[in-house]
Coordinates of C-alpha atoms in Angstrom, one line a residue:
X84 CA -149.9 53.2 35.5
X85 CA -152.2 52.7 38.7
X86 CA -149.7 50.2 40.1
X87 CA -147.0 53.4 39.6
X88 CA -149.3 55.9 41.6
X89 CA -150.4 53.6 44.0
X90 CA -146.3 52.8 44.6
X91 CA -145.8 56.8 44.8
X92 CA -148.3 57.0 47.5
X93 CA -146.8 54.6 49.5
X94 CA -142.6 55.3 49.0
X95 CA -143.2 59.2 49.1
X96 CA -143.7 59.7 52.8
X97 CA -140.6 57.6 53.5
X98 CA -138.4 60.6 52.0
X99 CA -140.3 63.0 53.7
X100 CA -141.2 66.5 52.4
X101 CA -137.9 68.7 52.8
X102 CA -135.7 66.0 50.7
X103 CA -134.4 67.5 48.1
X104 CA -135.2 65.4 44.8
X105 CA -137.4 63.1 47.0
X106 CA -140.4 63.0 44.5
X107 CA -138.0 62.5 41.2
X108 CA -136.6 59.5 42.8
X109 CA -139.5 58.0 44.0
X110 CA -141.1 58.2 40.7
X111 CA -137.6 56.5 39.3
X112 CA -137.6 53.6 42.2
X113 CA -141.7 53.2 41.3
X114 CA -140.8 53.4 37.7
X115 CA -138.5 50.4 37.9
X116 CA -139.9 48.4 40.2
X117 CA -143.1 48.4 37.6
X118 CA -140.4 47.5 34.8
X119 CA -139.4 44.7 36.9
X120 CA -142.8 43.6 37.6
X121 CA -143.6 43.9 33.8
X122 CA -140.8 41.6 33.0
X123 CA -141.7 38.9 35.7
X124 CA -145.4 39.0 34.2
X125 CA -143.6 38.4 30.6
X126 CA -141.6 35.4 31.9
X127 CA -144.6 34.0 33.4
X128 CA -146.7 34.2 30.1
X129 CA -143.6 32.9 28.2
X130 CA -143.1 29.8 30.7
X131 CA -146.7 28.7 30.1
X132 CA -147.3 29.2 26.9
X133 CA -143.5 26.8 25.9
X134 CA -145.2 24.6 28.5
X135 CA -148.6 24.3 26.2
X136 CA -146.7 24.2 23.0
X137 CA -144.3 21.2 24.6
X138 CA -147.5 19.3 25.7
X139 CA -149.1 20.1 21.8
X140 CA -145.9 18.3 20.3
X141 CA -146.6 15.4 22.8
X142 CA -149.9 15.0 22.2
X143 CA -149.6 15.1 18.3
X144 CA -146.1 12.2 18.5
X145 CA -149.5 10.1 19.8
X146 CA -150.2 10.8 16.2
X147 CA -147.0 8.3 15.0
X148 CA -148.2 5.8 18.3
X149 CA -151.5 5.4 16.4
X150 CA -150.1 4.9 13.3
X151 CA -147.7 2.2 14.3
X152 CA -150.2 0.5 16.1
X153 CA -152.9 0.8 13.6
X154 CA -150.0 -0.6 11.0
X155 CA -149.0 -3.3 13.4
X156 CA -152.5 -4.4 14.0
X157 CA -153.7 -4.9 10.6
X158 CA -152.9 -7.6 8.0
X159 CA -149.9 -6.6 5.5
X160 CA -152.1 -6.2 2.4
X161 CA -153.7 -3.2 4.0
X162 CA -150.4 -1.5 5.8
X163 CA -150.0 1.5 3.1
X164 CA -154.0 2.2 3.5
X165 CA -154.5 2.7 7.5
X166 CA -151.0 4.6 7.2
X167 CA -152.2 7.2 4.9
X168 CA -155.5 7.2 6.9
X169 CA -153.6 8.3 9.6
X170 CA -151.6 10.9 7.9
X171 CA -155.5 12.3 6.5
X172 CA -156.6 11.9 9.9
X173 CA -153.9 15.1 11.1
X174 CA -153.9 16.7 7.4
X175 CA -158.0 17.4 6.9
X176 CA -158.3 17.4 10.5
X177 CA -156.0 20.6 10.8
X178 CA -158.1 22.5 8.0
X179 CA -161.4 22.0 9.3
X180 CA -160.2 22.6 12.9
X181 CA -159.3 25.7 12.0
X182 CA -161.7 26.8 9.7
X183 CA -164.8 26.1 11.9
X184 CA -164.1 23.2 14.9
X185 CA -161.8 25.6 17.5
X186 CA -164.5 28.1 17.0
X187 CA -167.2 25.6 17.3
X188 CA -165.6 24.6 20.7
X189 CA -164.0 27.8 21.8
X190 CA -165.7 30.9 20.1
X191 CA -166.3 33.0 23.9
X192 CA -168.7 34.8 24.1
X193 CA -171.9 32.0 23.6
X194 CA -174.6 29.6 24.1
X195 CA -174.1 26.0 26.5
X196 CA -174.1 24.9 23.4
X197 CA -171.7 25.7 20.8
X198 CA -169.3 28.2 20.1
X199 CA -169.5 30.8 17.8
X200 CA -166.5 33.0 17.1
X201 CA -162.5 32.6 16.4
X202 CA -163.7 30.9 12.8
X203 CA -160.5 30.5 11.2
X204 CA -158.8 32.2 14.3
X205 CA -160.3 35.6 13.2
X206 CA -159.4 37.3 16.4
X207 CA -156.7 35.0 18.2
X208 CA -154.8 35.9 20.0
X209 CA -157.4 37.3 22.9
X210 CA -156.4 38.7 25.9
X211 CA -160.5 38.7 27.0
X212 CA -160.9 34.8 26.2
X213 CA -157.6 33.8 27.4
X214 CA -156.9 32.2 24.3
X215 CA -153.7 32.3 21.9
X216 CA -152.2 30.5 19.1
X217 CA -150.7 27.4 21.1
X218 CA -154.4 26.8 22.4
X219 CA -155.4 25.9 18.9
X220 CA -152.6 23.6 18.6
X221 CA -152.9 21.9 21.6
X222 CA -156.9 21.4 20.5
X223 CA -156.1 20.5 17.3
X224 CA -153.9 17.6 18.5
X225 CA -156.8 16.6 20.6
X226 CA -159.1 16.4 18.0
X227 CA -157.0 14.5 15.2
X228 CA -156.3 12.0 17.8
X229 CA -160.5 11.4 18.5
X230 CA -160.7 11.0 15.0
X231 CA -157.4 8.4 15.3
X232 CA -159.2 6.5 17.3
X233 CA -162.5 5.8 14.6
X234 CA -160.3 4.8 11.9
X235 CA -159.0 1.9 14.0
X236 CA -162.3 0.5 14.1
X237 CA -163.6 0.6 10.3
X238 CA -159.9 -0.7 9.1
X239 CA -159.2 -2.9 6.0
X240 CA -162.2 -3.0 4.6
X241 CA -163.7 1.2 4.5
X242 CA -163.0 3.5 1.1
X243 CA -160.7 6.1 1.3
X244 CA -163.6 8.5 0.4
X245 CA -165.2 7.7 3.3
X246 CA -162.3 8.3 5.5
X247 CA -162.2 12.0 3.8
X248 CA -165.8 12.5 4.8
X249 CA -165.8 11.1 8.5
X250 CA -162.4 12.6 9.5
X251 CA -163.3 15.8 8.4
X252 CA -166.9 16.3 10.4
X253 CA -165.7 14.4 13.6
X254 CA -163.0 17.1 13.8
X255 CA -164.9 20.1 12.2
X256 CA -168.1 19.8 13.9
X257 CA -168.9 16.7 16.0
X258 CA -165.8 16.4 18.3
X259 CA -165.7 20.4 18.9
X260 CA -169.0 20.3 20.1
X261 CA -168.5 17.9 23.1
X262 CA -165.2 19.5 24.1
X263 CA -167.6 23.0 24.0
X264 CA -169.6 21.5 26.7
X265 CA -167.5 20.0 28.7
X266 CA -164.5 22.7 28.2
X267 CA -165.3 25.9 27.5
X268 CA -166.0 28.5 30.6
X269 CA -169.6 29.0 29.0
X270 CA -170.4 25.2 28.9
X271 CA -173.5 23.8 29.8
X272 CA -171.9 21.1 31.6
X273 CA -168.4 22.6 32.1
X274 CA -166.7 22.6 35.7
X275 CA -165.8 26.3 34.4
X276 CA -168.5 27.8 34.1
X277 CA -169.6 29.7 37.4
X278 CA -172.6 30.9 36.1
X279 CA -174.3 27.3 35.9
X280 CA -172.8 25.0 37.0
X281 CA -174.5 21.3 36.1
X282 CA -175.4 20.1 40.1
X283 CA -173.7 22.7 41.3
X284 CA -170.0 21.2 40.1
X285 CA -170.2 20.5 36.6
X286 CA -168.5 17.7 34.7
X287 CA -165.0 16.9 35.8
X288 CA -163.5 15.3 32.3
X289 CA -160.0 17.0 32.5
X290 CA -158.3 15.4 29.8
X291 CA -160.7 14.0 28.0
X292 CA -162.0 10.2 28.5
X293 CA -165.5 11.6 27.6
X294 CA -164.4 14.5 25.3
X295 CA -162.0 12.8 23.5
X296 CA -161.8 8.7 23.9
X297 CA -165.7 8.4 24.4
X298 CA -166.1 10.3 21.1
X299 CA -163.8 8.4 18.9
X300 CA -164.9 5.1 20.2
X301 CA -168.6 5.4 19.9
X302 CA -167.8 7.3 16.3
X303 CA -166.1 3.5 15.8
X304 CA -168.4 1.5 16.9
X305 CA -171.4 2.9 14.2
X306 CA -168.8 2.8 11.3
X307 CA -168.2 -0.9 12.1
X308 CA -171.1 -1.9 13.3
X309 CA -172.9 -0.6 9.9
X310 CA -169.7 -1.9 7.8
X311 CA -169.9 -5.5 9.3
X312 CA -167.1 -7.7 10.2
X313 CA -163.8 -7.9 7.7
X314 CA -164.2 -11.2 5.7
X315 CA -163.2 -14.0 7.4
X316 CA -163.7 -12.8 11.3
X317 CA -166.0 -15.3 11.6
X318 CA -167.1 -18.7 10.1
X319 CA -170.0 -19.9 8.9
X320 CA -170.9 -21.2 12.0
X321 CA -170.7 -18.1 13.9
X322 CA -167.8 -18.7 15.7
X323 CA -164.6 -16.4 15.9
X324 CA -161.5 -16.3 13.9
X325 CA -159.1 -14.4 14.5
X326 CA -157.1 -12.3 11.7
X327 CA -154.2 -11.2 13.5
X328 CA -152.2 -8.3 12.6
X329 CA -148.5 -8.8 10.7
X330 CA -146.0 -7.5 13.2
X331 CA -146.2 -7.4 17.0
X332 CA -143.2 -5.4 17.0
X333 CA -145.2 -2.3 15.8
X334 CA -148.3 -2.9 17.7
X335 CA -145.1 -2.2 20.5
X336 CA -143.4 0.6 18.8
X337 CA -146.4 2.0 18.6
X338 CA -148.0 1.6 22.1
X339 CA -144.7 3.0 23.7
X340 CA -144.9 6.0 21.8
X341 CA -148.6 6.8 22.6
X342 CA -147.3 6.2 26.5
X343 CA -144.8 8.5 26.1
X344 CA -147.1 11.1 23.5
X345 CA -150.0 10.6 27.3
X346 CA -147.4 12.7 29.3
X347 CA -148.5 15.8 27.4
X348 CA -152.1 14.0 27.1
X349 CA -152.8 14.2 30.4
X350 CA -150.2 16.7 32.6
X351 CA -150.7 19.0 29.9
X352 CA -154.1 19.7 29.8
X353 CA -153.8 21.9 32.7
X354 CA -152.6 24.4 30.1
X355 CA -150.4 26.3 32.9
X356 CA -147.7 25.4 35.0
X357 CA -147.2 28.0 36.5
X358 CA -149.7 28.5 39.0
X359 CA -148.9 28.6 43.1
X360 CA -151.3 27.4 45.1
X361 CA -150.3 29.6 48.3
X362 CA -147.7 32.4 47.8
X363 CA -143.9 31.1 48.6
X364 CA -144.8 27.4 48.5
X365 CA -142.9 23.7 47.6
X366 CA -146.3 23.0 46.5
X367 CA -148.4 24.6 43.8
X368 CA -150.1 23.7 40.5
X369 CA -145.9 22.2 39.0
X370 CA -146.9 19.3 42.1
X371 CA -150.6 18.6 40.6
X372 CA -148.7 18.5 37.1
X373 CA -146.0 15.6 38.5
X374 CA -148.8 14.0 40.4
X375 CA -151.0 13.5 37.0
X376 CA -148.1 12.3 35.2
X377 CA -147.9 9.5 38.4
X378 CA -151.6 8.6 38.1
X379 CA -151.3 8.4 34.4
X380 CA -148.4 5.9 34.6
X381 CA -149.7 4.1 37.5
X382 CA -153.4 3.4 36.1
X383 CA -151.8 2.2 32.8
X384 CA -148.9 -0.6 34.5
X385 CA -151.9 -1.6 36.5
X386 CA -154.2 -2.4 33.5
X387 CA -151.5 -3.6 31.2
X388 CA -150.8 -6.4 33.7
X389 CA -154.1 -7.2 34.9
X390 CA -154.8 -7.7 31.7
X391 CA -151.5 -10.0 31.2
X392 CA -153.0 -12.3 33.8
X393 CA -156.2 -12.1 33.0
X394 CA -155.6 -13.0 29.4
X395 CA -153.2 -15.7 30.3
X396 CA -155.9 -17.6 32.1
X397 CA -158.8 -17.1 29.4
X398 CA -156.6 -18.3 26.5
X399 CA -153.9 -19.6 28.1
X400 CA -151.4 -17.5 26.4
X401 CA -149.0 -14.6 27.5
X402 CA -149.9 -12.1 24.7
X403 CA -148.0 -9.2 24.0
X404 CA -150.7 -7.6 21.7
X405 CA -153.5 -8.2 24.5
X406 CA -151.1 -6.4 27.1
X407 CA -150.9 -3.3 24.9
X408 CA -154.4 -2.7 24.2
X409 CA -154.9 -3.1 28.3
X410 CA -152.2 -0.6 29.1
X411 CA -154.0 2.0 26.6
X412 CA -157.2 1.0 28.4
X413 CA -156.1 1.9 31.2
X414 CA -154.5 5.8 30.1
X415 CA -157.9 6.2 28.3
X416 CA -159.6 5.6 32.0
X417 CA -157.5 7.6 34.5
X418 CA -157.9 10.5 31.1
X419 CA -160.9 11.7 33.0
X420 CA -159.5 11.8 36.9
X421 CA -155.6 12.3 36.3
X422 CA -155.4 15.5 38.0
X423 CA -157.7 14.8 40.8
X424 CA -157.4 11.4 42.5
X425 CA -154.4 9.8 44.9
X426 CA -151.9 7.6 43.0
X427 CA -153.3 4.3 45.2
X428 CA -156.6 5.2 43.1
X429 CA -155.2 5.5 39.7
X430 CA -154.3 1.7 40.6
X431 CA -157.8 0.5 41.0
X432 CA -158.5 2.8 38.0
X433 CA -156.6 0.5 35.8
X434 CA -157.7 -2.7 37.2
X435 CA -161.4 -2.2 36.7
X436 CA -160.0 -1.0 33.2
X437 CA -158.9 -4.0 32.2
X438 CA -161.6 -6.3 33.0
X439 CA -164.2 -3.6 31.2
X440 CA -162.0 -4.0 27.9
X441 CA -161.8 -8.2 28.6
X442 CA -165.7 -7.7 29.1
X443 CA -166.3 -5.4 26.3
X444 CA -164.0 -7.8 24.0
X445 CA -166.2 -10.9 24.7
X446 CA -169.5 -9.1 24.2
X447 CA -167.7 -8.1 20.7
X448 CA -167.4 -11.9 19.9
X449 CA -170.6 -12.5 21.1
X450 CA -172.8 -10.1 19.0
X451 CA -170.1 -10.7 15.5
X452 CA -168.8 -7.2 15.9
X453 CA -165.7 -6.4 14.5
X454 CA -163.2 -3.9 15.3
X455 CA -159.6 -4.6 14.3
X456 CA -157.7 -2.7 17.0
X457 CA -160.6 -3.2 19.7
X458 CA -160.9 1.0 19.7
X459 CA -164.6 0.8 20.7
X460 CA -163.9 -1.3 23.6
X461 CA -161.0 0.5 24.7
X462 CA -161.8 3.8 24.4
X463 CA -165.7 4.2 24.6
X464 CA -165.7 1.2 27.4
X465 CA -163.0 2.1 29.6
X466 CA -163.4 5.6 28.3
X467 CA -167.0 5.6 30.0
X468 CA -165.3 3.4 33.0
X469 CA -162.7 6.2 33.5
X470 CA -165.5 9.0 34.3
X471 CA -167.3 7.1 36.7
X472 CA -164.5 6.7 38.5
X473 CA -163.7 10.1 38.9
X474 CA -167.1 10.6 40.3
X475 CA -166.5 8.1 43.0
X476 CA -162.9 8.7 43.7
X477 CA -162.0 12.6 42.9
X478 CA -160.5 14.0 46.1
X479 CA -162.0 17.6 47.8
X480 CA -158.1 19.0 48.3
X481 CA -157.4 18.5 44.4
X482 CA -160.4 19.4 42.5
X483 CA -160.6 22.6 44.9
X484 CA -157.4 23.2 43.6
X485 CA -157.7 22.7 40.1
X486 CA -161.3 23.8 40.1
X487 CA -161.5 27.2 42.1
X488 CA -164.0 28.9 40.4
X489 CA -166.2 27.6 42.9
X490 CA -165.3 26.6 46.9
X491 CA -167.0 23.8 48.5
X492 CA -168.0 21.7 45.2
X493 CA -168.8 18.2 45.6
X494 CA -166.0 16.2 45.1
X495 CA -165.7 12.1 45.1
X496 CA -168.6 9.7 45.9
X497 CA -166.5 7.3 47.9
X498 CA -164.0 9.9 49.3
X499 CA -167.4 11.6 51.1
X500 CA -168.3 14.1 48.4
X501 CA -171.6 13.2 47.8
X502 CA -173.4 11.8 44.5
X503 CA -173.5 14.9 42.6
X504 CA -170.7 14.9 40.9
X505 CA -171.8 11.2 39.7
X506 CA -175.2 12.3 39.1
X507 CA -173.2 15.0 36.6
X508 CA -171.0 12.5 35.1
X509 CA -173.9 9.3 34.6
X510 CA -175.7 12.4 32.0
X511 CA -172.1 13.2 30.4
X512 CA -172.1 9.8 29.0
X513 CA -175.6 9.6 28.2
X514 CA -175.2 12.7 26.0
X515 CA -171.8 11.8 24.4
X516 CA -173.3 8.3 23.7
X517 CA -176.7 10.0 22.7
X518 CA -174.8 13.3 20.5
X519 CA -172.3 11.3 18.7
X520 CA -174.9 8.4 17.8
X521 CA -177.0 11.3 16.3
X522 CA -174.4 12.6 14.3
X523 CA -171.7 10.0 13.2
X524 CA -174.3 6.9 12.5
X525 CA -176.4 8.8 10.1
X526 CA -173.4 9.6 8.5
X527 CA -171.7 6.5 8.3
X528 CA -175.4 4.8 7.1
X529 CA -175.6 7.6 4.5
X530 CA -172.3 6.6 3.0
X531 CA -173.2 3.3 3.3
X532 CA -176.7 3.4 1.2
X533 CA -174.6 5.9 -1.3
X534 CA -171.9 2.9 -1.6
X535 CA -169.1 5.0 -0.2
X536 CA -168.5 3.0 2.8
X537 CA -167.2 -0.5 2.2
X538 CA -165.0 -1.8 -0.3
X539 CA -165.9 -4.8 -2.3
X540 CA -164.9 -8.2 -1.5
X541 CA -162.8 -8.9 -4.2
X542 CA -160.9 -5.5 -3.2
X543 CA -160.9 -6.5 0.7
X544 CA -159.8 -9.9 -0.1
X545 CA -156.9 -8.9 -2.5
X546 CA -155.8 -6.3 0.1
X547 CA -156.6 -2.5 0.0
X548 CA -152.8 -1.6 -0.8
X549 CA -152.7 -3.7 -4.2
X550 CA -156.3 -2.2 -4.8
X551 CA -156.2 1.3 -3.7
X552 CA -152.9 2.4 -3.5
X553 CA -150.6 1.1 -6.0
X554 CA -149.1 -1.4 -4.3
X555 CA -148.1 -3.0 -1.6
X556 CA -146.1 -1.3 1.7
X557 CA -143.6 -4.0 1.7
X558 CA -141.5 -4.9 -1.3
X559 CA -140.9 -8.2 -1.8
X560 CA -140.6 -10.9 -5.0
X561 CA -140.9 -14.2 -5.3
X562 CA -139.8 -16.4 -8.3
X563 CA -142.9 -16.4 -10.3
X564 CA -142.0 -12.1 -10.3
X565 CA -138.8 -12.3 -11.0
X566 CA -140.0 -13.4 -14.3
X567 CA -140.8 -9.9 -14.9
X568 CA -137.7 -8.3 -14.0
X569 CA -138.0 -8.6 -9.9
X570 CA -135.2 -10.1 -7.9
X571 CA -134.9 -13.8 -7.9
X572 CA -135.1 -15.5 -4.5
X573 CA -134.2 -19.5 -5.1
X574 CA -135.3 -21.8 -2.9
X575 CA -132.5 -23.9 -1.3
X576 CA -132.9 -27.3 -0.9
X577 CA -131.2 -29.6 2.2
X578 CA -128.3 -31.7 0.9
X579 CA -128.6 -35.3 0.4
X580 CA -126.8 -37.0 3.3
X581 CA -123.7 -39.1 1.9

């Protein structure tokens, strides 16, 4: 209605005052420039909100990458048991999301600390928060796949019980608490919140190498640590043996898909897409979205064959499994700076990636700890790795850009920002490391004093799908079964030479 009146005021004196009809037709023109406008406002909302919803379907296909890798990674006894971990992991994760975590993260108006309204998205949509229903997807996804990440480190040897219990408070409670911080325009530590801003620019985590990867990993590392190595991991003379997983060609599968599930990761998480950065532009906020996807790609190729090298000369072998982990390393570690750093520093992102999860891998030998798909390592280690670097390398043009809430905040270390932003990031991982060690290893040493945690030897050594679930995930008889009705398989024996 004002933007009619105020269009009135300006298009009347144009007719002047002895034109017959003048002020009918100016209220018509007004009228349908306004409709116009409406609809242009409309298509705007609709464009960004199909772009969220496309990045939320992204982000949860990561959710069929972790499963195939998880599955690939394992031994074949235990295949049915981290698949249907992974299908808990989305299915309890999307109840307790809903019911308390996106409140818990999101819930505007509150504290630094925690949210405290939208509990089962009483409320949503909200015009005041900014928030609607394909936010809470888009969350959701992230926080099934934090929880992904902690059931790659406890695999084939934790109950299904336990699984139940962990899954559901990483998502519900502990998870949603970080992103609160970090996320949320009332955050202690959020780059959004103009009120307080932590050093004067807050904690630049964009997609979540703290939030997300730092969260799930250190979550892993207490369930295994407290677990102890599977049986067999190592001798009795301390040494390490290895218990590779059945099928490299999953461990593939399933590392291509999570590459392809990081496009809505990462680009996505800027929520909007349609966002100029000056009126009439080439450029605007659809460039920053290509140029994430660029650093993404670039930081993960870089690690993934660092790694190859690197790996090549420690064991002397071109490892296929090794080069998959170190190209995940390396998305976990540009996670943090995607949006804000130059392509040429996405490349150095990924090549310190790769020697932290070679590093982190032989301190794991060292100390006998245990973690089947290396998910501490990869995403705590190069998860931390990742935010330091956007401290040193986050450029002033970008995070100005992405970050306007606030002109002049310090930017990049190395790129003549200061050490502020470091400063801000150093006491991010201190308090993810610090939060989620408060929360997830009481939990995980409660279970394990209540004998909920590990399975018993006989079980782990017979293989959780024979044990726990009913059978095994691949069917196959030999002659011994056939006995009882399964399909023979004979043996065939080489012909005697004549």
């Amino acid at each position: 209605m004002a933007a009619t009146l105020t269009c009135s005021a300006e298009l009347a004196p144009l007719f002047g005052a002895n034109v017959t009809g003048g002020l009918e037709a100016v209220n018509y023109i007004c009228n349908q420039f306004t409709t116009v406008n409406n609809k242009f406002i409309d298509t705007g909302y609709a464009i960004d909100t199909t772009y969220l919803l496309f990045s939320a379907y992204l982000v949860f296909s990561m959710q069929l990458g972790f499963a195939m890798l998880c599955a690939g990674s394992v031994r074949a006894k235990n295949t049915m048991n981290i698949m249907l971990t992974n299908v808990l992991d989305a299915a309890a994760g999307g109840l307790f999301y809903y019911l308390f975590g996106f409140a818990f993260a999101f819930g505007s108006p509150s504290n630094g600390f925690i949210g405290k309204h939208f509990f089962g998205l009483k409320d949503v949509p909200n015009s005041d928060a900014g928030y609607d229903y394909s936010n809470f997807l888009y969350q959701w996804a992230f926080a099934i796949a934090a929880a992904g990440i902690t059931s790659g480190s406890i695999a084939e040897r934790t109950q299904f019980v336990a699984y139940l219990i962990y899954s559901s408070f990483l998502t519900g409670f502990v998870y949603p608490v970080v992103s609160h911080w970090i996320w949320a325009s009332d955050g202690w530590a959020s780059a959004f919140n103009t009120d307080n801003l932590l050093f004067g620019t807050g904690v630049i985590d964009f997609a979540g190498s703290g939030v997300v990867h730092m969260v799930g990993g250190i979550a892993g590392f207490w369930g295994a640590f407290i677990e102890g190595p599977r049986i067999g991991r190592f001798d009795h003379g301390g040494r390490s043996v290895a218990l590779r997983g059945h099928s490299a060609s999953l461990v593939v599968l399933g590392t291509f898909l999570l590459w392809f599930g990081w496009y809505g990761f990462n680009p996505g998480s800027f929520n909007k897409i349609l966002v100029p950065y000056a009126e009439g532009q080439f450029y605007g906020q659809w460039s920053a979205v290509g140029r994430t996807a660029v650093t993404t790609t670039l930081a993960g190729c870089m690690a993934a064959l660092t790694t190859l090298f690197g790996k090549r000369w420690l064991s002397g072998h071109w490892n296929v499994t090794d080069v998959c982990n170190g190209l995940l390393g390396g998305f976990a570690a540009i996670t943090s700076g995607c949006s804000v750093v130059d392509p040429w520093a996405a490349i150095i992102c990924g090549f310190v990636a790769a020697l932290v999860l070679i590093g982190f891998n032989k301190l794991a030998e060292k100390f006998k700890y245990d973690d089947p798909l290396e998910a501490a390592q990869l995403h705590g280690g190069c998860g931390a790795w990742g935010i330091i670097f956007t401290a040193l390398f986050a450029k002033k043009k970008y995070v100005n850009e992405i970050y306007p809430n606030k002109a002049g905040r310090p930017h990049g270390l190395l790129m003549g920002g200061g050490g502020k932003l470091l400063g801000a990031h150093v006491i991010q991982i201190l308090v993810i490391i610090g939060w989620v060690s408060a929360t997830m290893g009481p939990l995980f040493y409660i279970l394990h004093k209540f004998k909920l945690l590990r399975i018993s030897p006989d079980d782990e050594t017979a293989g959780m799908d024979l044990t726990r679930h009913g059978g095994f995930a691949y069917a196959y008889t030999d002659e011994d079964e056939s006995k009882n009705g399964g399909i023979p398989l004979t043996k065939i024996e080489p012909t005697a030479s004549a």
